[in-house]
Coordinates of C-alpha atoms in Angstrom, one line a residue:
Chain A
M5 CA 19.5 21.3 19.2
A6 CA 19.6 22.9 22.7
T7 CA 18.1 26.3 22.8
A8 CA 19.0 28.2 25.9
M9 CA 16.1 30.6 26.6
T10 CA 14.0 31.6 29.5
G11 CA 10.8 29.8 30.1
R12 CA 8.7 32.9 29.7
G13 CA 10.1 33.7 26.3
M14 CA 9.2 30.2 25.1
A15 CA 5.6 30.5 26.3
F16 CA 5.3 33.9 24.6
I17 CA 6.6 32.5 21.2
R18 CA 4.3 29.5 21.5
S19 CA 1.3 31.7 22.1
I20 CA 2.1 33.8 19.1
S21 CA 2.6 30.8 16.8
G22 CA -0.7 29.3 18.1
E23 CA -2.5 32.5 17.2
L24 CA -0.9 32.6 13.8
Q25 CA -1.9 29.0 13.1
S26 CA -5.5 29.7 14.1
R27 CA -5.6 32.8 11.9
L28 CA -4.2 30.9 8.9
Q29 CA -6.9 28.2 9.4
V30 CA -9.6 30.8 9.3
L31 CA -8.1 32.4 6.2
G32 CA -7.7 29.1 4.5
A33 CA -11.5 28.4 4.6
G34 CA -11.9 29.9 1.2
P35 CA -10.2 27.5 -1.1
L36 CA -11.1 29.2 -4.4
Q37 CA -9.4 32.5 -3.6
L38 CA -6.5 31.3 -1.5
S39 CA -5.3 28.3 -3.4
C40 CA -1.8 28.9 -2.3
L41 CA -2.4 27.9 1.3
H42 CA -2.4 24.2 2.2
T43 CA -5.8 23.6 3.8
S44 CA -5.9 19.9 4.3
T45 CA -2.5 18.9 5.5
S46 CA -2.3 17.5 9.0
L47 CA 0.4 15.7 11.0
E48 CA -1.0 12.2 10.0
S49 CA -1.4 12.6 6.3
K50 CA 1.1 10.5 4.3
H51 CA 1.0 12.2 1.0
W52 CA 4.1 10.7 -0.6
E53 CA 2.7 7.1 -0.3
R54 CA -0.6 8.2 -1.8
N55 CA 1.2 8.9 -5.1
N56 CA 1.5 5.2 -5.6
K57 CA -2.2 4.8 -5.9
K58 CA -2.6 7.2 -8.8
M59 CA -4.1 5.4 -11.9
F60 CA -3.4 6.3 -15.5
P61 CA -5.8 5.6 -18.4
P62 CA -4.8 2.8 -20.8
Q63 CA -2.3 3.8 -23.5
K64 CA -2.9 3.3 -27.2
P65 CA -0.3 1.1 -29.0
D66 CA 1.2 4.0 -30.9
E67 CA 1.9 6.2 -27.9
P68 CA 5.4 6.1 -26.3
R69 CA 5.5 3.8 -23.3
R70 CA 4.9 5.7 -20.1
P71 CA 7.8 5.0 -17.6
A72 CA 6.7 3.4 -14.3
E73 CA 7.1 5.6 -11.1
V74 CA 7.5 4.2 -7.6
Y75 CA 7.2 6.3 -4.5
H76 CA 8.6 5.1 -1.2
S77 CA 9.5 6.6 2.1
R78 CA 10.5 5.8 5.6
R79 CA 9.2 7.8 8.6
Q80 CA 10.7 8.7 11.9
I81 CA 14.3 7.6 11.3
K82 CA 16.5 8.4 14.3
Y83 CA 18.9 10.7 12.4
S84 CA 19.2 14.4 11.6
K85 CA 17.4 15.8 8.6
D86 CA 20.4 18.0 7.7
K87 CA 22.8 15.1 7.9
M88 CA 20.4 12.9 5.8
W89 CA 20.2 15.7 3.2
Y90 CA 23.8 15.3 2.2
L91 CA 23.3 11.6 1.4
A92 CA 20.0 12.3 -0.4
K93 CA 21.7 15.0 -2.5
M94 CA 24.5 12.6 -3.4
I95 CA 22.2 9.9 -4.9
R96 CA 20.0 12.2 -6.9
G97 CA 20.1 11.2 -10.6
M98 CA 22.0 8.0 -10.1
S99 CA 20.9 4.6 -11.3
I100 CA 19.7 2.4 -8.6
D101 CA 22.6 0.0 -8.7
Q102 CA 25.1 2.8 -8.5
A103 CA 23.2 4.4 -5.6
I104 CA 23.1 1.2 -3.6
A105 CA 26.8 0.6 -4.2
Q106 CA 27.7 4.1 -3.1
L107 CA 25.5 3.9 0.1
Q108 CA 26.9 0.5 0.9
F109 CA 30.4 1.9 1.3
N110 CA 29.5 5.2 2.9
D111 CA 30.4 5.5 6.6
K112 CA 27.4 7.5 7.7
K113 CA 24.6 6.0 9.8
G114 CA 21.9 7.2 7.4
A115 CA 23.5 5.4 4.5
K116 CA 22.6 2.0 5.8
I117 CA 18.9 3.1 6.3
M118 CA 18.8 4.7 2.9
K119 CA 20.1 1.5 1.3
E120 CA 17.4 -0.5 3.0
V121 CA 14.7 1.9 1.7
L122 CA 16.1 1.7 -1.8
E123 CA 16.1 -2.0 -1.8
E124 CA 12.5 -2.1 -0.5
A125 CA 11.4 0.3 -3.2
Q126 CA 13.1 -1.8 -5.8
E127 CA 11.3 -4.9 -4.6
M128 CA 8.0 -3.1 -4.5
A129 CA 8.5 -1.9 -8.1
V130 CA 9.1 -5.4 -9.4
K131 CA 6.3 -7.0 -7.4
N132 CA 3.5 -4.5 -7.4
H133 CA 4.1 -1.9 -10.1
N134 CA 4.9 -4.0 -13.1
V135 CA 8.6 -3.0 -13.6
E136 CA 10.3 -5.5 -15.8
Y137 CA 14.0 -5.2 -14.9
K138 CA 15.0 -4.3 -11.4
S139 CA 18.2 -2.6 -12.5
N140 CA 16.4 -0.4 -15.0
L141 CA 15.4 2.2 -12.4
Y142 CA 17.0 5.5 -11.5
V143 CA 16.5 7.9 -8.5
A144 CA 14.5 10.8 -9.8
E145 CA 13.8 12.5 -6.5
S146 CA 15.3 12.0 -3.1
N147 CA 14.6 14.2 -0.1
S148 CA 14.8 14.3 3.6
G149 CA 12.2 15.9 5.8
K150 CA 11.8 16.8 9.5
G151 CA 10.1 14.1 11.6
R152 CA 8.3 14.5 14.9
Y153 CA 10.9 15.6 17.6
L154 CA 10.9 14.5 21.2
K155 CA 11.7 17.3 23.7
R156 CA 13.9 16.8 26.7
I157 CA 15.6 19.1 29.2
R158 CA 19.3 19.8 28.9
Y159 CA 20.6 21.1 32.2
H160 CA 22.9 24.0 32.0
G161 CA 25.0 25.7 34.7
R162 CA 23.5 28.2 37.2
G163 CA 20.1 26.6 37.1
G164 CA 19.6 27.3 33.5
F165 CA 18.1 24.8 31.1
G166 CA 17.7 24.3 27.5
I167 CA 15.2 22.2 25.5
M168 CA 17.0 19.4 23.8
D169 CA 15.3 18.0 20.6
K170 CA 15.7 14.3 20.0
V171 CA 15.7 14.6 16.2
N172 CA 13.9 12.3 13.8
C173 CA 13.7 12.6 10.0
H174 CA 11.7 11.2 7.1
Y175 CA 13.3 10.0 3.9
F176 CA 11.5 10.1 0.6
V177 CA 12.6 8.6 -2.7
K178 CA 11.0 8.3 -6.1
L179 CA 12.3 5.7 -8.6
V180 CA 11.5 6.0 -12.3
E181 CA 11.9 3.2 -14.8
G182 CA 14.5 3.7 -17.5
P183 CA 18.2 4.7 -17.8
P184 CA 19.3 7.7 -15.7
P185 CA 19.0 11.0 -17.6
K186 CA 22.3 12.3 -18.9
V187 CA 23.3 15.6 -17.2
E188 CA 24.9 18.0 -19.6
E189 CA 28.2 19.2 -18.2
R190 CA 28.7 22.9 -18.6
T191 CA 32.3 23.9 -18.2
S192 CA 33.3 27.4 -17.2
F193 CA 34.6 28.0 -20.7
D194 CA 31.1 27.3 -22.1
Q195 CA 29.5 29.7 -19.7
A196 CA 32.0 32.4 -20.5
K197 CA 31.4 31.8 -24.2
E198 CA 27.7 32.1 -23.8
Y199 CA 28.1 35.4 -21.8
V200 CA 30.3 36.9 -24.5
E201 CA 27.7 35.9 -27.2
Y202 CA 25.0 37.5 -25.2
L203 CA 27.0 40.7 -24.9
K204 CA 27.6 40.6 -28.7
S205 CA 23.9 40.1 -29.4
R206 CA 22.8 43.2 -27.7
T207 CA 21.2 45.8 -29.9
I208 CA 19.6 49.1 -29.4
V209 CA 15.8 49.0 -29.9
H210 CA 13.5 51.7 -31.0
S211 CA 16.4 53.9 -32.2
L212 CA 16.3 56.4 -34.9
Chain C
M14 CA 32.2 23.6 38.0
A15 CA 30.2 26.8 38.2
T16 CA 27.7 25.4 40.7
P17 CA 30.2 24.3 43.4
M18 CA 31.8 27.8 43.2
R19 CA 28.5 29.4 43.5
R20 CA 27.6 27.3 46.5
T21 CA 30.8 28.2 48.3
L22 CA 30.2 31.9 47.6
V23 CA 26.8 31.7 49.0
A24 CA 28.0 29.7 52.0
L25 CA 30.7 32.4 52.6
H26 CA 28.0 35.1 52.2
R27 CA 25.9 33.3 54.7
A28 CA 28.8 32.8 57.0
T29 CA 29.6 36.5 56.9
C30 CA 26.0 37.4 57.4
S31 CA 25.6 35.0 60.3
S32 CA 28.8 36.4 61.9
L33 CA 27.5 39.9 61.4
M34 CA 24.1 38.7 62.8
N35 CA 25.8 37.3 65.9
A36 CA 27.7 40.5 66.4
E37 CA 24.6 42.6 66.2
A38 CA 21.9 40.2 67.4
S39 CA 20.3 42.7 69.8
L40 CA 19.7 45.3 67.1
D41 CA 16.8 44.4 64.7
L42 CA 17.5 47.2 62.3
R43 CA 18.6 45.4 59.2
H44 CA 16.5 43.4 56.7
P45 CA 15.4 40.0 57.8
L46 CA 17.7 37.3 56.3
P47 CA 15.9 34.6 54.3
L48 CA 16.5 31.3 56.0
Y49 CA 16.7 29.2 52.9
L50 CA 18.4 30.3 49.7
P51 CA 17.5 28.1 46.7
V52 CA 20.9 27.7 45.1
R53 CA 20.8 24.4 43.2
T54 CA 17.7 24.7 40.9
K55 CA 15.8 27.4 39.4
K56 CA 12.1 27.1 38.7
R57 CA 11.5 25.1 35.5
Y58 CA 9.2 27.0 33.3
F59 CA 9.0 24.2 30.8
I60 CA 8.6 20.6 31.6
P61 CA 8.4 18.2 28.7
P62 CA 5.0 16.5 28.7
A63 CA 6.3 12.9 28.5
V64 CA 8.1 13.0 31.8
G65 CA 6.1 11.0 34.4
M66 CA 3.3 9.9 32.1
K67 CA 4.3 6.2 31.9
G68 CA 1.6 3.8 33.0
M69 CA -1.2 6.4 33.0
K70 CA -3.0 5.2 29.9
D71 CA -4.3 1.9 31.3
A72 CA -6.2 3.6 34.2
N73 CA -7.7 6.3 32.0
I74 CA -10.8 4.6 30.5
E75 CA -12.0 3.0 33.8
E76 CA -11.5 6.2 35.8
R77 CA -13.3 8.3 33.3
A78 CA -16.2 5.9 33.2
R79 CA -16.4 5.8 37.0
K80 CA -16.3 9.6 37.2
A81 CA -19.0 9.9 34.6
G82 CA -21.2 7.6 36.6
G83 CA -21.7 4.8 34.0
A84 CA -20.3 1.4 34.5
H85 CA -17.6 0.3 32.1
R86 CA -18.9 -2.9 30.5
Q87 CA -16.4 -5.3 29.0
Q88 CA -16.3 -5.0 25.2
Y89 CA -17.0 -8.3 23.4
F90 CA -15.2 -8.6 20.1
E91 CA -17.8 -10.8 18.6
R92 CA -20.1 -10.2 15.7
P93 CA -22.8 -12.5 14.2
I94 CA -21.9 -13.7 10.7
N95 CA -24.3 -14.9 8.1
I96 CA -22.8 -17.5 5.9
A97 CA -24.4 -17.1 2.5
S98 CA -22.0 -19.2 0.4
T99 CA -19.9 -22.3 0.7
S100 CA -16.2 -22.2 0.9
G101 CA -15.4 -24.3 -2.2
V102 CA -16.8 -26.5 -4.9
F103 CA -18.0 -29.8 -3.5
D104 CA -17.6 -32.9 -5.6
P105 CA -16.3 -31.0 -8.6
Y106 CA -17.2 -32.0 -12.1
I107 CA -14.3 -33.7 -13.9
P108 CA -14.5 -32.5 -17.5
P109 CA -13.6 -35.3 -19.9
E110 CA -10.4 -34.9 -21.8
G111 CA -10.7 -33.5 -25.3
D112 CA -14.1 -32.1 -24.6
A113 CA -14.4 -29.6 -27.3
R114 CA -12.3 -31.4 -29.8
L115 CA -14.0 -34.7 -30.3
S116 CA -17.3 -35.2 -31.9
S117 CA -19.9 -37.6 -30.5
L118 CA -19.8 -39.8 -33.6
S119 CA -16.3 -41.1 -33.0
K120 CA -15.5 -44.0 -30.6
E121 CA -13.9 -41.8 -28.0
G122 CA -16.8 -39.4 -28.3
L123 CA -19.3 -42.3 -27.5
K124 CA -17.2 -43.3 -24.5
Q125 CA -17.3 -39.8 -23.2
R126 CA -21.0 -39.6 -23.6
A127 CA -21.3 -42.9 -21.6
E128 CA -19.2 -41.5 -18.8
Q129 CA -21.3 -38.4 -18.7
I130 CA -24.5 -40.3 -18.3
K131 CA -23.0 -42.3 -15.4
Q132 CA -22.0 -39.1 -13.6
S133 CA -25.3 -37.6 -14.1
A134 CA -27.1 -39.9 -11.6
G135 CA -26.0 -37.8 -8.7
S136 CA -26.8 -34.7 -10.7
Q137 CA -30.4 -35.8 -11.2
L138 CA -30.9 -36.2 -7.5
A139 CA -29.4 -32.8 -6.9
I140 CA -31.6 -31.2 -9.6
R141 CA -34.7 -32.8 -8.0
K142 CA -33.7 -31.3 -4.7
I143 CA -33.2 -27.9 -6.2
K144 CA -36.6 -28.1 -7.9
E145 CA -38.2 -28.7 -4.5
H146 CA -37.0 -25.4 -3.2
D147 CA -37.1 -23.4 -6.5
P148 CA -40.0 -24.7 -8.7
Q149 CA -39.1 -22.5 -11.6
F150 CA -35.7 -24.2 -12.1
S151 CA -35.2 -25.9 -15.4
T152 CA -31.9 -27.0 -16.9
K153 CA -32.6 -25.5 -20.3
S154 CA -33.4 -22.0 -19.2
F155 CA -30.8 -22.1 -16.4
A156 CA -27.9 -22.4 -18.8
E157 CA -28.7 -19.2 -20.6
Q158 CA -29.3 -17.5 -17.3
A159 CA -25.9 -18.6 -16.2
Q160 CA -24.3 -17.1 -19.3
E161 CA -26.0 -13.8 -18.6
I162 CA -24.8 -13.8 -15.1
F163 CA -21.3 -14.5 -16.3
I164 CA -21.4 -11.6 -18.9
E165 CA -22.8 -9.2 -16.4
A166 CA -20.3 -10.1 -13.7
H167 CA -17.4 -9.6 -16.1
T168 CA -18.6 -6.2 -17.3
A169 CA -19.1 -5.1 -13.7
L170 CA -15.5 -6.2 -13.1
T171 CA -14.2 -4.0 -15.9
Q172 CA -16.1 -1.0 -14.5
F173 CA -15.4 -2.2 -10.9
N174 CA -18.9 -1.7 -9.7
K175 CA -18.6 -3.2 -6.2
E176 CA -22.3 -3.4 -5.3
K177 CA -23.2 -5.1 -8.5
L178 CA -20.2 -7.5 -8.2
H179 CA -21.3 -8.5 -4.8
S180 CA -24.8 -9.3 -6.0
L181 CA -23.5 -11.4 -8.9
L182 CA -20.6 -13.2 -7.3
T183 CA -20.5 -15.2 -4.1
E184 CA -18.3 -14.2 -1.2
R185 CA -15.9 -16.9 -2.1
C186 CA -15.6 -15.9 -5.7
Y187 CA -15.3 -12.1 -5.1
P188 CA -11.7 -12.0 -3.7
E189 CA -10.5 -14.5 -6.3
M190 CA -11.8 -12.4 -9.1
T191 CA -10.7 -9.0 -7.8
R192 CA -7.4 -9.8 -6.1
G193 CA -4.6 -7.6 -7.5
N194 CA -7.0 -5.8 -9.9
R195 CA -7.5 -2.6 -7.9
Y196 CA -4.8 -0.7 -9.6
K197 CA -5.2 -2.3 -13.0
T198 CA -7.5 -1.5 -15.9
I199 CA -9.2 -4.5 -17.4
S200 CA -11.0 -4.4 -20.7
W201 CA -13.0 -7.5 -21.5
R202 CA -15.5 -8.2 -24.3
F203 CA -17.8 -11.1 -24.9
L204 CA -18.1 -11.5 -28.7
E205 CA -20.3 -14.5 -29.3
S206 CA -21.1 -17.9 -28.0
L207 CA -19.9 -20.7 -30.2
E208 CA -22.0 -23.5 -28.6
P209 CA -25.1 -23.1 -26.5
P210 CA -24.3 -23.3 -22.8
K211 CA -25.2 -26.6 -21.1
V212 CA -25.8 -27.7 -17.6
V213 CA -23.4 -30.7 -17.0
H214 CA -23.3 -31.2 -13.2
A215 CA -25.3 -30.4 -10.1
R216 CA -24.7 -31.0 -6.4
C217 CA -26.5 -30.0 -3.2
P218 CA -24.1 -29.9 -0.3
D219 CA -25.2 -28.8 3.1
M220 CA -23.0 -26.8 5.4
I221 CA -22.7 -27.2 9.2
S222 CA -26.3 -28.2 10.0
K223 CA -28.2 -30.8 8.1
G224 CA -31.0 -28.8 6.5
N225 CA -28.8 -25.9 5.4
L226 CA -28.8 -26.6 1.6
Y227 CA -26.8 -24.9 -1.0
G228 CA -27.2 -25.8 -4.7
Q229 CA -24.1 -25.8 -7.0
V230 CA -24.6 -26.2 -10.7
T231 CA -21.8 -26.5 -13.3
V232 CA -22.4 -25.0 -16.7
R233 CA -20.2 -25.7 -19.7
M234 CA -19.7 -22.7 -22.0
H235 CA -17.8 -22.3 -25.3
S236 CA -17.4 -18.8 -26.4
K237 CA -15.3 -16.1 -28.0
Q238 CA -13.9 -13.3 -25.8
T239 CA -11.2 -10.6 -25.9
L240 CA -9.3 -9.7 -22.8
A241 CA -6.7 -6.9 -22.3
I242 CA -5.2 -6.0 -18.9
Y243 CA -3.4 -2.7 -18.4
D244 CA -1.3 -1.9 -15.4
R245 CA -1.4 1.2 -13.2
F246 CA 0.4 3.3 -15.9
G247 CA -1.8 2.3 -18.8
R248 CA 0.8 -0.1 -20.3
L249 CA -0.5 -3.4 -21.7
M250 CA 0.3 -6.3 -19.4
M251 CA -1.5 -9.2 -21.0
G252 CA -3.7 -10.0 -23.9
S253 CA -4.8 -7.8 -26.7
E254 CA -7.8 -5.7 -27.6
E255 CA -8.4 -7.0 -31.1
Q256 CA -7.4 -10.7 -31.0
P257 CA -10.4 -12.8 -29.9
K258 CA -9.8 -16.2 -28.2
D259 CA -12.0 -19.3 -28.1
V260 CA -12.6 -20.1 -24.5
L261 CA -14.1 -23.3 -23.1
E262 CA -15.2 -22.8 -19.5
Y263 CA -16.9 -24.7 -16.7
L264 CA -18.7 -22.2 -14.5
V265 CA -20.0 -23.1 -11.0
I266 CA -23.1 -21.2 -10.1
E267 CA -24.4 -21.4 -6.5
R268 CA -27.5 -20.5 -4.6
H269 CA -28.5 -20.7 -0.9
L270 CA -31.6 -22.7 -1.4
I271 CA -33.1 -22.4 2.1
N272 CA -32.9 -18.6 1.9
P273 CA -36.1 -17.3 0.1
Y274 CA -34.1 -14.2 -1.1
G275 CA -31.2 -16.2 -2.3
R276 CA -30.0 -15.6 -5.8
W277 CA -28.0 -17.7 -8.3
R278 CA -24.5 -16.3 -8.2
L279 CA -21.2 -17.2 -9.9
H280 CA -19.2 -19.3 -7.4
G281 CA -16.1 -20.3 -9.3
K282 CA -14.6 -21.9 -12.4
I283 CA -13.2 -25.4 -12.9
V284 CA -9.9 -25.5 -14.8
P285 CA -9.4 -29.0 -16.1
S286 CA -6.0 -30.7 -16.0
W287 CA -5.8 -30.9 -19.7
A288 CA -6.4 -27.2 -20.3
P289 CA -4.0 -25.6 -22.7
A290 CA -1.5 -23.2 -21.3
K291 CA -2.5 -19.5 -21.2
D292 CA -0.7 -16.8 -23.1
P293 CA 2.4 -15.5 -21.4
I294 CA 2.5 -12.0 -20.1
I295 CA 4.4 -9.4 -22.0
K296 CA 7.2 -8.7 -19.5
T297 CA 10.0 -11.1 -18.6
V298 CA 9.9 -12.6 -15.1
L299 CA 12.9 -13.6 -13.1
I300 CA 12.7 -17.2 -11.9
P301 CA 15.1 -17.7 -9.0
G302 CA 17.8 -20.3 -9.8
P303 CA 19.1 -23.1 -7.5
D304 CA 21.0 -22.2 -4.3
L305 CA 24.7 -22.6 -5.0
K306 CA 27.4 -23.3 -2.5
P307 CA 30.4 -21.0 -2.6
G308 CA 32.5 -23.2 -4.9
E309 CA 29.8 -24.4 -7.3
E310 CA 29.0 -22.9 -10.7
F311 CA 25.7 -22.6 -12.4
E312 CA 25.3 -25.2 -15.1
A313 CA 22.8 -23.9 -17.6
L314 CA 22.6 -27.1 -19.7
N315 CA 21.5 -29.4 -16.9
H316 CA 19.2 -26.9 -15.2
Q317 CA 15.5 -27.3 -16.0
V318 CA 12.9 -24.8 -15.1
P319 CA 10.3 -26.5 -12.9
K320 CA 6.9 -26.9 -14.6
P321 CA 3.6 -26.9 -12.6
E322 CA 1.7 -30.2 -12.4
A323 CA -1.2 -30.8 -14.6
V324 CA -3.9 -31.1 -11.9
Q325 CA -7.6 -30.0 -12.1
W326 CA -8.2 -27.1 -9.8
S327 CA -11.2 -24.9 -9.3
K328 CA -10.7 -21.2 -9.6

């Protein structure tokens, strides 16, 4: 994305953001009071992959079987995060076979990469995470995130310039064992009916 | 398109100025004309950092060291290693077939006992060598000591106590026991010993140099144990908590005899070729079928799943 601004404006904004960041770091030193601030995230922490190391205690034989979860991601894909989001939103909730089929015949560049990621995740699930049937998985979460951008100069007319971002994105996917959950379809008629029932159920409280 | 137009405008401006200048060269009343007008580029207030930085990284360390005054010595990527265990089981004990099933009164049992006595000649030499370095060694007490080491090692494995495991297992045995177990929960119990443990075999190999002696002793154990392995999500993968199993095992215990601080540690297990197949795991596993050419079909009747060979191997 090329932003056409003067150099001085850029420096000003950068200084402001630097001050804000330092102030946030100072404020985030008290973890007990300010639990909403993220204190330990840095640019190198790969949080999504760490979810794969989470251990659960052994289950007793009468408990329902806990479904296996596999987290996988790919970093620094040379694609835009907004364009990737469309594909990620498409496959949310699909079974893994359906997702791979849809991505195989999609014309976008990100579809090929996403298909590779899903196949890697499926293989990981069967090999390392004790998943019995490789088709018995569905896409529970699928997201795209901004990667580290490279900055270049885009030359404009009259000696103007813009900073061009070479975009990269990350792609995150979580596969869960089991059949995909059925989404209840609510038609407009159902919604209208519910609204009318709500209107009918109104009463006057604390009346005489 | 804009830049050429601008250039021509400035050129025209210059031309008019210069014509005016020539006309009124004698009078120095007006403002001095700048000689050079930067038309093409404006000052870049932002230069991306990566431009022009290629090839700088190699020179950095040496330059910094020179500037600081100290000489940059070449780094040697070597480290001294102490070898405290052998890499395998030397001259392994071959357990006779039907070991736990035949009694010594039958004909086959007598044959087995005869074979055992023949094998034990080498073991007697080895035991004598071990007694030179460790005078308190005796086969009777050692067998019980070996069983204790075994039980302690496996309880440490269930709790995954790394320091204790390293002190009870040799360096060769540790990765074999703990591979793939990091994200699994193992619950193991030793119920009772069905027969008293017995020392059946001993060898004293030396590694690399002649005097570097290691003692390897094989102990035969028959016991009842329960084993249940749970995966990362707490689901049962193999075995069961309540069902005990009778286990006949041949443990190899090793010690670095030269080292005065050496300890007897579990080195491995010998799995005989006639050992019964283990229980299958709970989940179904996909065995890849034969590679088919485009026209062929898969014939399920003629296809046989390849079975592993019955060979003795040491675990």
